[in-house]
């Protein structure tokens, strides 16, 4: 059934004929888990000239709000300008064999009982569409691989005033913001207080993305200043990592976390451990212990959560709202509907205390493969396989030429870990074309100065709006803040 709804609430229903021989598999998302499921299903059914002895006509549909796959491990290198943004994204259509259908739309509803999903998409100009249409699609098999989103723990000010590092747009916005801040710092050479807060950068979160982001940020800011902003002394720059936990990189290993912290401290990064970030203002961040850090750059990478769509699905969830799945990855209480990747709570059978597989790309890939295999087995009336793989290891890049890695029982640090990181992730990057482009980006970056062009369209998207500015001006009761802003507002003449 296809249901069209236009701006005037006119609804057009369309019935798609289906025969009893049709099996429709719908995959939601275009991240690691979804693409892996798609690849394995396509291999099996090979454009439907297939291995199921033509018993069924297999129809594969993939739906995502992004028409590309984003290779997140290299995202921090995009904001630092080391890699061009297009080089870490691959169009979903590049993965689709000719009979697979891809729909670029946002899933707004999943009806698990009636086996339909609702997708919304825009008509007309992308940023100012004329109207939105809705389409309902029925399915025989459903793979929910909708990932996670940044968790602000309900702190709306933090959400509004901090930068995230989750999407390709986040990387653009942050890059432009940092260049913009450096431009401002150059002009504000007389206003010591303002320049100090402009040159203070705070990253919140000590996990994978927080650590990779803080390392890249520290290198990017200092290297860019050295190359282009000669009136700024790199020692004026303060890069701070705030973590609510005692250790960093807990996903990797405690020892490697300590090593990473030492390296980053030597590079000048300040760590504030066991501290919760509590409040975000336009010009500062306040920690739960009352400490206030004046800054115009807060990057929030602390934890992930689920979208309202996933949290409100009418099925079993864990404490955080993740989809509870059985050991064959079907949702608890449902058959032929699967949950995978960051949005699913999947118990690692190798752990003694029922721990979940952590939300990593490596796990999403393995789970995507298993889901595809279990769908194929189900179609062939075979018993499904249970999840049982062991996590092989983890790696993180922590600076220009150093990293940490734990592979099986072996631990690597420094250059060798960085080299392993690069080699491994390059091998995982989809398509030869993108691999060549990323390698050439790396080589060019090591030979030439980085680029500091600021493409303004992207700045506007995340910048605080005018209401925030007037909110700031109305806040003048706070004496300390007022004093700080009087300094900021003083007029100076450029020499
Ligand atoms: C900066 C950063 C660095 C990272 N580094 C590493 C690393 O080095 N190693 C590692 O293993 N992991 C890393 N990760 C974690 C890894 O990216 C995730 O665990 C992985 O992406 C999860 O895969 P997924 O398929 O579950 O979700 P995702 O890859 O997030 O994909 C979700 C998909 O669903 C789509 N979607 C979401 N909602 C909707 C909707 N309503 N309608 C339609 N489509 C929708 C999205 O567009 C997306 O395509 C990193 C993450 C970040 C942010």
mmCIF file with all atom_site columns, C-alpha atoms in Angstrom, residues 51 56 63 67 89 115 166-167 172 176 182 233 250 257 307 365 387 397 461 468:
data_model
loop_
_atom_site.group_PDB
_atom_site.id
_atom_site.type_symbol
_atom_site.label_atom_id
_atom_site.label_alt_id
_atom_site.label_comp_id
_atom_site.label_asym_id
_atom_site.label_entity_id
_atom_site.label_seq_id
_atom_site.pdbx_PDB_ins_code
_atom_site.Cartn_x
_atom_site.Cartn_y
_atom_site.Cartn_z
_atom_site.occupancy
_atom_site.B_iso_or_equiv
_atom_site.pdbx_formal_charge
_atom_site.auth_seq_id
_atom_site.auth_comp_id
_atom_site.auth_asym_id
_atom_site.auth_atom_id
_atom_site.pdbx_PDB_model_num
ATOM 1  C CA . UNK A 1 51  ? 20.062 -19.174 -5.456 1.00 0.00 ? 51  UNK A CA 1
ATOM 2  C CA . UNK A 1 56  ? 10.368 -16.670 -4.551 1.00 0.00 ? 56  UNK A CA 1
ATOM 3  C CA . UNK A 1 63  ? 15.463 3.399   3.081  1.00 0.00 ? 63  UNK A CA 1
ATOM 4  C CA . UNK A 1 67  ? 21.547 8.958   0.574  1.00 0.00 ? 67  UNK A CA 1
ATOM 5  C CA . UNK A 1 89  ? 30.949 9.169   2.177  1.00 0.00 ? 89  UNK A CA 1
ATOM 6  C CA . UNK A 1 115 ? 4.232  -4.973  9.231  1.00 0.00 ? 115 UNK A CA 1
ATOM 7  C CA . UNK A 1 166 ? 28.362 12.582  14.652 1.00 0.00 ? 166 UNK A CA 1
ATOM 8  C CA . UNK A 1 167 ? 27.435 13.562  11.111 1.00 0.00 ? 167 UNK A CA 1
ATOM 9  C CA . UNK A 1 172 ? 31.754 20.958  8.338  1.00 0.00 ? 172 UNK A CA 1
ATOM 10 C CA . UNK A 1 176 ? 34.223 26.514  9.909  1.00 0.00 ? 176 UNK A CA 1
ATOM 11 C CA . UNK A 1 182 ? 40.991 32.001  14.811 1.00 0.00 ? 182 UNK A CA 1
ATOM 12 C CA . UNK A 1 233 ? 51.266 32.288  19.920 1.00 0.00 ? 233 UNK A CA 1
ATOM 13 C CA . UNK A 1 250 ? 37.139 2.562   28.556 1.00 0.00 ? 250 UNK A CA 1
ATOM 14 C CA . UNK A 1 257 ? 43.603 4.773   28.251 1.00 0.00 ? 257 UNK A CA 1
ATOM 15 C CA . UNK A 1 307 ? 15.808 8.553   18.521 1.00 0.00 ? 307 UNK A CA 1
ATOM 16 C CA . UNK A 1 365 ? 29.232 -4.913  10.619 1.00 0.00 ? 365 UNK A CA 1
ATOM 17 C CA . UNK A 1 387 ? 25.208 -14.440 17.762 1.00 0.00 ? 387 UNK A CA 1
ATOM 18 C CA . UNK A 1 397 ? 43.996 7.448   16.530 1.00 0.00 ? 397 UNK A CA 1
ATOM 19 C CA . UNK A 1 461 ? 23.392 25.977  9.964  1.00 0.00 ? 461 UNK A CA 1
ATOM 20 C CA . UNK A 1 468 ? 20.281 33.460  21.828 1.00 0.00 ? 468 UNK A CA 1
#
